[in-house]
Short mmCIF file of C-alpha atoms and ligand atoms in Angstrom, two decimals:
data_model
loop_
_atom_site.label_atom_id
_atom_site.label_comp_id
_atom_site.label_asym_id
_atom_site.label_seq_id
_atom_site.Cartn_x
_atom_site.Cartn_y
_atom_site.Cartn_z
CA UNK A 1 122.90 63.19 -214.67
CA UNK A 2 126.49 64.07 -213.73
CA UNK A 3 128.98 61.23 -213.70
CA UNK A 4 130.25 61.78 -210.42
CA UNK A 5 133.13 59.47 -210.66
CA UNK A 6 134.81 60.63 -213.73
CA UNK A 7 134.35 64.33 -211.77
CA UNK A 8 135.94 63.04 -209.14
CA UNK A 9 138.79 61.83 -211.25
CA UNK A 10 139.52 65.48 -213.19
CA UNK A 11 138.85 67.21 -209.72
CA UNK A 12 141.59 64.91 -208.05
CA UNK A 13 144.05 64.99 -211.14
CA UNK A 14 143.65 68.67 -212.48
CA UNK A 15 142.16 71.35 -210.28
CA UNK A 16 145.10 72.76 -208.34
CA UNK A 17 144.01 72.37 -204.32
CA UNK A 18 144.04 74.90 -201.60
CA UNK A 19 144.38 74.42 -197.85
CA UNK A 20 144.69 70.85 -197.95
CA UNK A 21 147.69 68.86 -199.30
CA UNK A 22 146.81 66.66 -202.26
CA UNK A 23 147.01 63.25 -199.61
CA UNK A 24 145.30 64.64 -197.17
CA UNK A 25 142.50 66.29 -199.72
CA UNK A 26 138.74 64.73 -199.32
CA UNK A 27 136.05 64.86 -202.37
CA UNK A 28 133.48 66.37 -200.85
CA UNK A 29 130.67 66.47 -204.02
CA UNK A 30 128.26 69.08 -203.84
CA UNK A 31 125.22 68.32 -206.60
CA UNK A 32 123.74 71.88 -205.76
CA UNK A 33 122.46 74.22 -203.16
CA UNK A 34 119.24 75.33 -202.33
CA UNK A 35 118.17 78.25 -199.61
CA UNK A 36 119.78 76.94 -196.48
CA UNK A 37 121.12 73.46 -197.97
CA UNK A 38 123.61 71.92 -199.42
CA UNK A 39 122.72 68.86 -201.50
CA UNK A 40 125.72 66.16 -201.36
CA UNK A 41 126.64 64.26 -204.68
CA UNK A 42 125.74 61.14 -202.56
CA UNK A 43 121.96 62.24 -201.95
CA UNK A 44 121.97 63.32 -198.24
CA UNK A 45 121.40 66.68 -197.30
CA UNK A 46 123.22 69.64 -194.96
CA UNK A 47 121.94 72.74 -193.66
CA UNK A 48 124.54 75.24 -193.97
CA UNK A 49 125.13 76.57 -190.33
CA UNK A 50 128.05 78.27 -191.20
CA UNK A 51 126.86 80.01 -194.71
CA UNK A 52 129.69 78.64 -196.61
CA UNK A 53 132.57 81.02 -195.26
CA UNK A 54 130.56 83.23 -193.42
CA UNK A 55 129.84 84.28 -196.56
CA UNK A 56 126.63 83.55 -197.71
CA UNK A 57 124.84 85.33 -195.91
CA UNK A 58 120.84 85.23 -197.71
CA UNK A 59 121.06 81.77 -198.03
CA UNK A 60 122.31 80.05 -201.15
CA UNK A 61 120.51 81.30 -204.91
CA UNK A 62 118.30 83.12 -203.07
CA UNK A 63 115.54 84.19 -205.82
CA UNK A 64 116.12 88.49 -204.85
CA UNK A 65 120.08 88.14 -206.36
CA UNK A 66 119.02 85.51 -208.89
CA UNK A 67 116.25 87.64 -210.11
CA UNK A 68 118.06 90.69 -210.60
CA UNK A 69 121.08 89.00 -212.39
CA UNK A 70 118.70 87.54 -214.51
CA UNK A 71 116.84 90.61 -215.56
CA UNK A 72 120.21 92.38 -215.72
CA UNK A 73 121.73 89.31 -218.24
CA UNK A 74 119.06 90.02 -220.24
CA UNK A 75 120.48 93.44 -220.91
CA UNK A 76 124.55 93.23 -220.22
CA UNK A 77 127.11 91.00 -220.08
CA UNK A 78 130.48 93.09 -219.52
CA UNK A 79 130.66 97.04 -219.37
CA UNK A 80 134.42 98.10 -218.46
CA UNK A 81 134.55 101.13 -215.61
CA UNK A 82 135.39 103.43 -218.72
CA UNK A 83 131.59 103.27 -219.52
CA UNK A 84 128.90 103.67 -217.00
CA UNK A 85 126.04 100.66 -216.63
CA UNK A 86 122.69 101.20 -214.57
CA UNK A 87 123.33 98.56 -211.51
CA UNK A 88 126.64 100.17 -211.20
CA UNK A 89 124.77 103.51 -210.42
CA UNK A 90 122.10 102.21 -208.38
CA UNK A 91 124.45 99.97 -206.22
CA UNK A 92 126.32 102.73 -205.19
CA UNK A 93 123.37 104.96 -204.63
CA UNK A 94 121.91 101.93 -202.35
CA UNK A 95 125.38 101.59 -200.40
CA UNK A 96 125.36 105.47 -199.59
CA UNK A 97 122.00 106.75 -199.24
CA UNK A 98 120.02 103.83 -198.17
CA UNK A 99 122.28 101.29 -196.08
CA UNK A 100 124.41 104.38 -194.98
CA UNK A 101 121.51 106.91 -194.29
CA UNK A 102 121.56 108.75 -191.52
CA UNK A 103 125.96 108.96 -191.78
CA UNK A 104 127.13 111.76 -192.90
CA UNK A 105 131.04 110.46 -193.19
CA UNK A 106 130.49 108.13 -196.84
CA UNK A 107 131.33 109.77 -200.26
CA UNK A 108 131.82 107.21 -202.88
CA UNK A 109 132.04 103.40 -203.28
CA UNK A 110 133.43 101.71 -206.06
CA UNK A 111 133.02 97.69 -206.67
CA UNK A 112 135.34 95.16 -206.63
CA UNK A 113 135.64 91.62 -207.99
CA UNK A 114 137.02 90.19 -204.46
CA UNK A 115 137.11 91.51 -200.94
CA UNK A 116 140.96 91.13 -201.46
CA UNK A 117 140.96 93.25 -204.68
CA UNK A 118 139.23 95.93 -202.45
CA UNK A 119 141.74 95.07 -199.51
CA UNK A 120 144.05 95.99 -201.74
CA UNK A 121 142.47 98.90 -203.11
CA UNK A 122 141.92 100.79 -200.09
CA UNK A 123 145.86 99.88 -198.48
CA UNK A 124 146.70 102.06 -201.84
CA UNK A 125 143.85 104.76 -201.15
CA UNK A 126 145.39 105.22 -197.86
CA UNK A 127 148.97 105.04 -198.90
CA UNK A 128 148.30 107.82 -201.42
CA UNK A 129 146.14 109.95 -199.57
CA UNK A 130 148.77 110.09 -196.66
CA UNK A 131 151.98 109.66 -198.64
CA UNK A 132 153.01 107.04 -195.81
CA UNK A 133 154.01 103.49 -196.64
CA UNK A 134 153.34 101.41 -193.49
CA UNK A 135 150.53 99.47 -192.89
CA UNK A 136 149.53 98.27 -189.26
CA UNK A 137 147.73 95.08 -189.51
CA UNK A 138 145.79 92.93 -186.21
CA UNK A 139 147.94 89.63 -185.29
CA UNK A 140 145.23 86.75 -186.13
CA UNK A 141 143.44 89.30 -188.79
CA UNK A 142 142.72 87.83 -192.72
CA UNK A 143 142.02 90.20 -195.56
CA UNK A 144 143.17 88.02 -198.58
CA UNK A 145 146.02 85.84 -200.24
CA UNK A 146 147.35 88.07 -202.96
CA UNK A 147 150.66 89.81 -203.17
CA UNK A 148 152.38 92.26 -205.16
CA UNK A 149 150.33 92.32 -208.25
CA UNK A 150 150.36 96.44 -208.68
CA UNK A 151 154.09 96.42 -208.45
CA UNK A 152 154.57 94.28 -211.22
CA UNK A 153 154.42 96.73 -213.97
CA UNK A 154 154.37 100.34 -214.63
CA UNK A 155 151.07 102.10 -213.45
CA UNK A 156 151.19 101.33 -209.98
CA UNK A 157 148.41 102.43 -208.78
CA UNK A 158 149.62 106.42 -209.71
CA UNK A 159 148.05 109.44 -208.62
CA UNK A 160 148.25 111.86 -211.84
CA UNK A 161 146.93 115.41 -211.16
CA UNK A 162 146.80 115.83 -214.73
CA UNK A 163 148.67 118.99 -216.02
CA UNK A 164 151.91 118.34 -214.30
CA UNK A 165 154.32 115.53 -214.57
CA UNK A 166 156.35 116.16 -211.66
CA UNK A 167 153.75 116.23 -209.37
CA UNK A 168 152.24 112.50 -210.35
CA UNK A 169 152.76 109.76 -207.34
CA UNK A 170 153.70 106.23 -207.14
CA UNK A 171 151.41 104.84 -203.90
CA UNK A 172 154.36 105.26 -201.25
CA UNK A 173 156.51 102.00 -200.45
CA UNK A 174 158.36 100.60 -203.47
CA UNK A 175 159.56 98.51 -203.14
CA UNK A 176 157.46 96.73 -201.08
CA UNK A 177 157.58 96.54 -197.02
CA UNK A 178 155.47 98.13 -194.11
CA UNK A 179 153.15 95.97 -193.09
CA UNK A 180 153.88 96.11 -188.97
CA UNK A 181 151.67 93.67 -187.18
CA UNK A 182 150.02 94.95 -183.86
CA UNK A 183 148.47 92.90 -180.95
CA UNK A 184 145.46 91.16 -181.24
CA UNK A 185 142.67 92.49 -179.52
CA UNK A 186 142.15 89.66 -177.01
CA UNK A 187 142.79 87.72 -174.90
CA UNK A 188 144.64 89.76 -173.07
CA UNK A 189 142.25 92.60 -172.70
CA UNK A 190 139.66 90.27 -171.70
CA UNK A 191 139.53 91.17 -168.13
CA UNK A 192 140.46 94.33 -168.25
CA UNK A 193 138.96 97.76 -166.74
CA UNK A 194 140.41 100.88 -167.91
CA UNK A 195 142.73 101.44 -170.67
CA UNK A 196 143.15 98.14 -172.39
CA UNK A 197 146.28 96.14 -172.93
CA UNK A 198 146.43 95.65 -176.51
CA UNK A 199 145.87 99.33 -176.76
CA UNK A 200 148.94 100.20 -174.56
CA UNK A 201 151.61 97.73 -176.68
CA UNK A 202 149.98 99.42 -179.91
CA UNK A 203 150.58 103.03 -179.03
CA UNK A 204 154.18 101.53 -178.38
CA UNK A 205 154.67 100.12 -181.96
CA UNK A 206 153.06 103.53 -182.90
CA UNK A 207 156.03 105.56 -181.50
CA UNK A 208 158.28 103.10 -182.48
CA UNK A 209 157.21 103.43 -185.56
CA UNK A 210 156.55 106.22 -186.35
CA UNK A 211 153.49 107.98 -186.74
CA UNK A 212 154.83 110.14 -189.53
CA UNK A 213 155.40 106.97 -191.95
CA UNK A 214 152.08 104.96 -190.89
CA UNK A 215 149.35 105.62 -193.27
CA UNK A 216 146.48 103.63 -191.79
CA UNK A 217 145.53 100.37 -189.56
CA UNK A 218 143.26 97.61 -190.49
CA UNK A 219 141.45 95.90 -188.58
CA UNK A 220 138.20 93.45 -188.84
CA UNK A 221 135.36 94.37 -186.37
CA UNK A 222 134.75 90.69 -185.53
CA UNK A 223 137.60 88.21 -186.84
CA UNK A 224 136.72 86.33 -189.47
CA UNK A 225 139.39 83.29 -189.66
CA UNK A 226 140.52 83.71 -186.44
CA UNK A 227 136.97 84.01 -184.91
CA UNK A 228 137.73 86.98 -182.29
CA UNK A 229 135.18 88.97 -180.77
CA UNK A 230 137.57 92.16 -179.39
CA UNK A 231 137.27 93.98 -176.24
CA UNK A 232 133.66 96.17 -176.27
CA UNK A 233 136.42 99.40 -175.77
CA UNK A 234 138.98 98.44 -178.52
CA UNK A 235 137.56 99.76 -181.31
CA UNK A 236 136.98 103.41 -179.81
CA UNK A 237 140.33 103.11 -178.21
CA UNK A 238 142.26 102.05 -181.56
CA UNK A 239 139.93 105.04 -183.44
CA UNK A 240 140.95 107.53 -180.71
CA UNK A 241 144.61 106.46 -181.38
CA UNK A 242 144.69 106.90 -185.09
CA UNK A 243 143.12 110.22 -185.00
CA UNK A 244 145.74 111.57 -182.10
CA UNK A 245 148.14 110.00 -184.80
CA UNK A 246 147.09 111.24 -187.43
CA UNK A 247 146.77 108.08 -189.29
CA UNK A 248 143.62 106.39 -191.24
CA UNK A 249 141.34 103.36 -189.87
CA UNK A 250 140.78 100.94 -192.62
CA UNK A 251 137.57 98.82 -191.12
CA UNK A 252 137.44 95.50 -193.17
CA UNK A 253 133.86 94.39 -192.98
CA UNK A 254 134.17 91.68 -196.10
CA UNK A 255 132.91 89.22 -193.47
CA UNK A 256 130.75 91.01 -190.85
CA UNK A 257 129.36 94.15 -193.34
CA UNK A 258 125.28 94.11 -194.19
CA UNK A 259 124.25 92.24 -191.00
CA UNK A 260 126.22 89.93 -190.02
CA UNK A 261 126.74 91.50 -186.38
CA UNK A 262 123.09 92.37 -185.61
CA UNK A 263 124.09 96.64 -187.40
CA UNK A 264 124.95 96.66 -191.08
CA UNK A 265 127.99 97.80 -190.49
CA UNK A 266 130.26 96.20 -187.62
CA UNK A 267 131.70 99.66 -186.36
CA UNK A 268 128.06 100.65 -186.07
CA UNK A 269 128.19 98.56 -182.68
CA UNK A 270 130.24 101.55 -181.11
CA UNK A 271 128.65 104.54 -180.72
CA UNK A 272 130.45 107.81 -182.35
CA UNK A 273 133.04 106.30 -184.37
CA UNK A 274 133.75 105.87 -187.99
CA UNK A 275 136.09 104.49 -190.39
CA UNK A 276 137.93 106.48 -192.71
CA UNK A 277 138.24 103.97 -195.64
CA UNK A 278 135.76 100.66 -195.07
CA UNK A 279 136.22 97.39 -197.30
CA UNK A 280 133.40 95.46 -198.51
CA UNK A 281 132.47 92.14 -200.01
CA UNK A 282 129.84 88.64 -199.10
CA UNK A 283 127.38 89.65 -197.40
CA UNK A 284 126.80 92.43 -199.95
CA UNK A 285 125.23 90.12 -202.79
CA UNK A 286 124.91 87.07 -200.42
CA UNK A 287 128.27 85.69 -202.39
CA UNK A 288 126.19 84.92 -204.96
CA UNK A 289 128.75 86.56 -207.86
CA UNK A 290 132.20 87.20 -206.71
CA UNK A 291 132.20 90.52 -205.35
CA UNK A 292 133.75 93.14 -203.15
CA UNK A 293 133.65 96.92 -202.56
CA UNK A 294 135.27 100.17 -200.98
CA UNK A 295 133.14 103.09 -199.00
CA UNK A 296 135.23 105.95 -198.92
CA UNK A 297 134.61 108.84 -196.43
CA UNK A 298 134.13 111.79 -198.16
CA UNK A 299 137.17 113.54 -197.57
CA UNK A 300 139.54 110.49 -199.15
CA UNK A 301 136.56 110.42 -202.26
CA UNK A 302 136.98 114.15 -202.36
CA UNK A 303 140.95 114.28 -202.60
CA UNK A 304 140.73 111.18 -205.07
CA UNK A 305 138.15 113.24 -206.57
CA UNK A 306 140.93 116.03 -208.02
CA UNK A 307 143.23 113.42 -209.32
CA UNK A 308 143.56 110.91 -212.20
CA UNK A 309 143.64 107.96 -210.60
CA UNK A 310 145.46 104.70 -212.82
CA UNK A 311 144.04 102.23 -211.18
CA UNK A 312 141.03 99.53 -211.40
CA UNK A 313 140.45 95.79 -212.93
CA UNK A 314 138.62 94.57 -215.62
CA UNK A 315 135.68 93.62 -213.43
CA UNK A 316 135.00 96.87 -211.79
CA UNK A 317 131.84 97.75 -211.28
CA UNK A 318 130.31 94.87 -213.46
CA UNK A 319 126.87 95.32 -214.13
CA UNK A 320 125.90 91.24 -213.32
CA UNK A 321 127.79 91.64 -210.10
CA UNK A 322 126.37 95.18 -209.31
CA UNK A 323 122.71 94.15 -209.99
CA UNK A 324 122.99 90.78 -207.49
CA UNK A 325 124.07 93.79 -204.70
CA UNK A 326 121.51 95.77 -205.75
CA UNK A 327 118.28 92.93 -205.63
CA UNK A 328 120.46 91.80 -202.52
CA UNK A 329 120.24 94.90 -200.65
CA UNK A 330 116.84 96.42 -201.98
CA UNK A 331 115.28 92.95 -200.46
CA UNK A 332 116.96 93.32 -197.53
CA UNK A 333 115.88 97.12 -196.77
CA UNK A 334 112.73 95.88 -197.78
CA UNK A 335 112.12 93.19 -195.19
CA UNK A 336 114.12 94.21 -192.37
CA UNK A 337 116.31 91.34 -192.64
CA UNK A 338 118.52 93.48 -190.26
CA UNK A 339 115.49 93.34 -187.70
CA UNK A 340 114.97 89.28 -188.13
CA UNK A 341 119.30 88.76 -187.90
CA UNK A 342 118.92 90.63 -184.49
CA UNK A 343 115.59 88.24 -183.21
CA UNK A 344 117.56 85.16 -184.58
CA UNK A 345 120.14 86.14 -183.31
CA UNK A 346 118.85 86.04 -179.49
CA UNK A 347 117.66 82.57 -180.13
CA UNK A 348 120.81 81.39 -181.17
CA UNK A 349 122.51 83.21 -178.51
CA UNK A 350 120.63 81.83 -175.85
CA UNK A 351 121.01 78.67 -177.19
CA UNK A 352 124.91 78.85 -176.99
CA UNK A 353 124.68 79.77 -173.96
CA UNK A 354 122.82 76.36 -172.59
CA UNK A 355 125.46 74.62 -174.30
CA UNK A 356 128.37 76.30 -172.59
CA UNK A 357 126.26 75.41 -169.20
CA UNK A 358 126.62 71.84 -169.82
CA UNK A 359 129.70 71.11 -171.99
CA UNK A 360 132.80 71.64 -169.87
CA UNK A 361 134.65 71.83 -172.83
CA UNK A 362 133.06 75.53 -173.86
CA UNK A 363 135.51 78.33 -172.94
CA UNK A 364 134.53 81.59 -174.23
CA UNK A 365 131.59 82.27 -176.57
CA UNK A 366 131.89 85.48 -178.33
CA UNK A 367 129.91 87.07 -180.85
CA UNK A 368 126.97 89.53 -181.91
CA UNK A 369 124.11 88.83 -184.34
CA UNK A 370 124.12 85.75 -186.15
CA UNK A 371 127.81 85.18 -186.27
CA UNK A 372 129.34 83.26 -182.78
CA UNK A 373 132.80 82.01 -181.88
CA UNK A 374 132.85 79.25 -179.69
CA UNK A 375 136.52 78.31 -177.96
CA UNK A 376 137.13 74.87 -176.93
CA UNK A 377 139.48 74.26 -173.70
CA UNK A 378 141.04 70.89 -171.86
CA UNK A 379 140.00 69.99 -168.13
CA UNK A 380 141.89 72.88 -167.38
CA UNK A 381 140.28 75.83 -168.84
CA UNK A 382 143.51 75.71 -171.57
CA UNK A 383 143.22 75.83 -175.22
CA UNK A 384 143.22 72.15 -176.27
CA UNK A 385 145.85 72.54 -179.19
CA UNK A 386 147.90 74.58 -177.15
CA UNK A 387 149.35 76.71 -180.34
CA UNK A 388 145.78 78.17 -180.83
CA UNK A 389 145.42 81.01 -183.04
CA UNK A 390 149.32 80.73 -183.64
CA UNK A 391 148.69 77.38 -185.40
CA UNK A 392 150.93 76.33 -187.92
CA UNK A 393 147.82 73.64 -188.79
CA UNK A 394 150.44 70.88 -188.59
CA UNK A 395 150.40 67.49 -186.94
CA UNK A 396 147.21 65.67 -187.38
CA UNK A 397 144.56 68.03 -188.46
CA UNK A 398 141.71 65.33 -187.92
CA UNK A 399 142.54 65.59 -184.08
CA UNK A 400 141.69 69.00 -183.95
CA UNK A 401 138.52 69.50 -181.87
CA UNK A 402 137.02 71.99 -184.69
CA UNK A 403 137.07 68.77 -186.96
CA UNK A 404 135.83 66.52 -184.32
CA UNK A 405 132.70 68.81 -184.08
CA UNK A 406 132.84 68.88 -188.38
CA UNK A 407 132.26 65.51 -188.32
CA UNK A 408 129.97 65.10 -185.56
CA UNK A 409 127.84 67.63 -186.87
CA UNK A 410 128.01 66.09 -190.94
CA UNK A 411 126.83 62.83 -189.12
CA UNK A 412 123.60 64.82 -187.71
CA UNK A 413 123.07 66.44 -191.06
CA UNK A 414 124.68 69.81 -190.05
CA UNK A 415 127.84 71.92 -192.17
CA UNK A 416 129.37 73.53 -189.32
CA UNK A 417 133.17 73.52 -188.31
CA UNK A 418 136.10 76.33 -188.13
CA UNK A 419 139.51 77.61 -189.14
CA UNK A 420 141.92 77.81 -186.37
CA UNK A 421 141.93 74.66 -184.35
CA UNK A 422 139.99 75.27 -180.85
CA UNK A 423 137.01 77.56 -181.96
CA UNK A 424 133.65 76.67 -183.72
CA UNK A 425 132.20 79.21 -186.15
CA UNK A 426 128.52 79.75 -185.93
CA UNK A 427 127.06 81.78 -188.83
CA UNK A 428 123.97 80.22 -190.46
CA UNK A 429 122.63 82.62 -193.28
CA UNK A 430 119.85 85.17 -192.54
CA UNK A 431 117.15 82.74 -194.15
CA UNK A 432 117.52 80.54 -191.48
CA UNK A 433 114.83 79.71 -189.13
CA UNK A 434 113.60 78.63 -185.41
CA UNK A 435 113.47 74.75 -186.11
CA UNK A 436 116.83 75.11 -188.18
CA UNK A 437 118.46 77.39 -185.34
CA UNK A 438 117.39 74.29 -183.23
CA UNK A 439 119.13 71.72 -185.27
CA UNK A 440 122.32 72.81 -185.53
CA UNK A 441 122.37 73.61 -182.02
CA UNK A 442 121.21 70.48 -181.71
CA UNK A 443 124.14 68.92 -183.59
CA UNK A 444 126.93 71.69 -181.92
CA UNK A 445 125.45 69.90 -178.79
CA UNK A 446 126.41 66.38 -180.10
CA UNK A 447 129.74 67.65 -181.66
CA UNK A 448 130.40 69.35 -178.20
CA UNK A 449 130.06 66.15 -176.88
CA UNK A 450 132.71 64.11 -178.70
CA UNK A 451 135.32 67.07 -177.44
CA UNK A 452 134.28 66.27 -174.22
CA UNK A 453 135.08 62.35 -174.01
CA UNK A 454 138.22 62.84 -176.09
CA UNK A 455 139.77 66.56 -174.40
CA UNK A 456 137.63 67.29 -171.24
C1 LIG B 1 137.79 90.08 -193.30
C2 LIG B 1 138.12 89.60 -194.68
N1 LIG B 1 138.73 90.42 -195.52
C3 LIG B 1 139.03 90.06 -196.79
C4 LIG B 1 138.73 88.80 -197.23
C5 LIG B 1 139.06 88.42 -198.65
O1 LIG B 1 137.90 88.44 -199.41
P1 LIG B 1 137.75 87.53 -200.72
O2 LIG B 1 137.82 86.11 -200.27
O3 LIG B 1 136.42 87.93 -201.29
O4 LIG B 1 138.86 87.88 -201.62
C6 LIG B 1 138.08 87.90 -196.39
C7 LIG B 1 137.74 86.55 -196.86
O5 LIG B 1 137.41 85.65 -196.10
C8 LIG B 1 137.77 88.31 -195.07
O6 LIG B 1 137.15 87.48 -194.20
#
C-alpha cells in the first residue's frame, strides 16, 4: 500500500516542478491507470478525455504495447544504434511499408527517445541537407523545450563524407540564430476565399528573408498546445511556397501522427502533398515508453545515405521502445483502429456540435478525428482572456475558463481541460467508446455551463 502522505511530502520537497510555480502547484495523486482511466490516490475515478497530452492515444497500458515490451524484455534491455536489434528493424519496416504504403516519397526512419529529440533531429537534417541556417517556425506552434544541446561540444551534428577532411560540415548556423517566426494559420484566414492571408505575410518574411538562407518550415498539421485547426488551403498553399522556394517542409505530427486526425498522417488530409522531413512521437507507441521518430523522404535518406553522419543519442532505436511501436502499430493495422477513430469521431463531432447550439459561450470548434478544439468567447463573440493564444499565463490562472471547465468536468468524473486559456482540448484515446464519448460530453456540457454564468 503506498503511503500517500509521505509521497506527497518528497514530491512537494524534491521533484523539481514544471508549469506551475511551487505555491501555486496542486498534488494531484495518481495510484495507476487502466484503459481509459485514471485511478486517483484518493479512490475516485477519471476517464481520460483528453489522453493525457493528447498523447496517449490507445488508451493507457494497453495489453498490444505491454505485450510486446514484455516479450521483447525478455530478450533485451539496451542495444546502442552501433548494433542492430530486431524491433528496431521491424519498426521501421512497419512505419514505411505498412502505415506508409501506397507513398512513394518515405526512405528511412530512425527512432528517437522524445518528439523533441526528433524535432531536433530533423531542424539539423534540413540544415545540412540545404546548407541554410534559418528555420521558419508557426506563431502559436510547440515542438519541445530543449535548447542548444548539439552546440555544446565538438561533433555537432557533422556531416563527414569520409575520405576528405575539408569537405566535412558543421549543420549551418553556429552560432546559434534563425529561427524566424511566421503567422499563424488562423484566425485571420478564417473567412477567407482565395489566396489566404497568412500565406501572403509569409511569402513576405520569405523575401525578406531570404529564400537562399531558409532551409525548411515547420509546421504542426493541427496545433497541439495552441489547439488550431488551420485554414483547409494552408497547408497546400505553405507546400506550394516552399517548393517555388526551394526550401524543405518539416511536418511535425508528434501530436496528430497514427490517427489522431481521422488519416495516419495529418498531411494525408490534403490531397497531393507531402512533407519532405516528418517528425514523429505519442501516438506511435500510445506514449507508453518515451518515444519519438523521423520519416525521411527518400531523397534527404538518400543524400544522408553517402555521408557519415556524427550524430544520435544513447537511446536510439532502443529495442523496448521500438517493440511498444511495433505491437502498437501491428494492432492497430490489424483492427482498423484508423476506421473506428473516424466512426468515433462523427459521434463526438456531432456531439460538439449540440453543445455549441446551446452554450453561447462556444466560439469556434475546430478539429478532425478524435482530436477537437473548442474556443470559448464573452457575450460578445470575443475571446474571454483577451490575450488568447498570446498568453503570458499570468494573473489568476484559476479564472481562466479552460480551468473552470477542468474543474467542472473533475467534479463529473471527467480529465478534460487545455493549454492556452480560452480553448478546450478534446482528445479521448482511440479505446474509447459510445457511452464514454457520452460522458464527457456530458461533463464538457456541465463545464460549458459554469463559463456561461461567470463570462457569457
Ligand atoms: C507537435 C509537437 N511536437 C513536439 C513535441 C515534443 O515532444 P516530446 O514531449 O515527446 O518531447 C510535442 C509535445 O507535446 C508536440 O505536441
Amino acid at each position: 500500500m503506498s503511503n500517500w502522505t509521505e509521497i506527497e511530502r518528497w514530491d512537494r520537497a524534491y521533484y523539481l516542478h514544471n508549469v506551475q510555480a511551487q505555491a501555486d502547484y496542486t498534488f494531484l495523486a495518481v495510484d495507476r491507470a487502466d484503459g481509459n482511466f485514471i485511478q486517483l490516490a484518493d479512490g475516485s475515478r477519471l476517464l481520460d478525455f483528453q489522453s493525457q497530452l493528447v498523447s496517449d492515444s490507445m488508451g493507457h497500458r494497453h495489453p498490444a504495447a505491454v505485450d510486446a515490451v514484455n516479450q521483447a524484455m525478455t530478450r533485451y534491455g539496451h542495444v546502442f544504434f552501433g548494433m542492430a536489434n530486431e524491433y528496431r528493424a521491424r519498426a521501421a519496416k512497419l512505419v514505411i511499408e505498412d502505415v506508409l504504403a501506397g507513398e512513394d516519397w518515405p526512405g528511412r526512419f530512425r527512432v528517437f527517445a522524445s518528439g523533441t529529440e526528433a524535432v531536433e533531429s530533423a531542424l539539423a537534417m534540413a540544415r545540412l541537407y540545404t546548407g541554410r541556417p534559418v528555420i521558419l517556425t508557426q506563431a502559436h506552434s510547440f515542438h519541445g523545450s530543449t535548447m542548444g544541446a548539439t552546440w555544446l561540444r565538438g561533433y555537432r551534428n557533422s556531416l563527414n563524407p569520409g575520405d576528405d577532411l575539408s569537405r566535412v560540415v558543421d549543420v549551418p548556423g553556429f552560432p546559434v540564430s534563425g529561427y524566424i517566426p511566421i503567422p499563424p494559420p488562423e484566425p485571420a484566414d478564417a473567412a477567407v476565399e482565395g489566396v489566404l492571408p497568412s500565406i501572403t505575410a509569409t511569402e513576405s518574411i520569405i523575401r525578406a528573408v531570404g529564400a537562399e538562407n531558409i532551409a525548411a518550415v515547420i509546421t504542426e498539421p493541427m496545433f497541439g498546445a495552441g489547439g488550431l485547426m488551420p485554414h483547409d488551403g494552408y497547408y497546400p498553399a505553405l507546400r506550394e511556397l516552399s517548393r517555388r522556394h526551394g526550401f524543405l517542409w518539416i511536418d511535425d505530427e508528434v501530436l496528430c501522427g497514427f490517427g489522431r486526425l481521422g488519416e495516419w498522417f495529418g498531411y494525408q488530409r490534403h490531397a497531393g502533398i507531402h512533407p519532405d522531413l516528418m517528425v514523429v512521437g505519442k501516438g506511435i507507441n500510445g506514449s507508453l515508453l518515451p518515444s519519438g521518430g523521423v520519416v525521411a523522404a527518400k531523397a534527404v535518406a538518400e543524400y544522408f545515405d553517402r555521408a557519415r553522419w556524427w550524430s544520435g543519442s544513447t537511446w536510439d532505436g532502443h529495442p523496448l521502445v521500438c517493440a511498444s511501436i511495433v505491437g502498437n502499430l501491428e494492432y492497430m493495422l490489424e483492427n482498423d483502429v484508423l476506421g473506428q477513430v473516424r466512426v468515433k469521431g462523427e459521434r463526438l463531432r456531432a456531439g460538439l456540435a449540440e453543445l455549441a447550439e446551446r452554450h453561447p459561450c462556444v466560439g469556434r470548434v475546430g478539429g478532425a478525428g478524435l482530436y477537437f478544439a473548442v474556443d470559448l468567447v464573452n457575450a460578445n463573440g470575443e475571446p474571454i482572456v483577451p490575450e488568447d493564444r498570446y498568453t503570458g499565463f499570468t494573473g489568476d490562472l484559476g479564472a481562466h475558463p479552460n480551468h473552470l471547465i477542468a474543474a467542472e468536468c473533475a467534479r463529473h468524473g471527467v480529465f478534460l481541460g487545455g493549454f492556452v486559456p480560452n480553448t478546450v482540448k478534446v482528445a479521448p484515446p482511440f479505446t474509447v467508446n459510445d457511452d464514454e464519448i457520452d460522458q464527457g460530453l456530458s461533463a464538457l456540457d456541465a463545464g460549458l455551463s459554469a463559463v456561461d454564468r461567470r463570462y457569457a
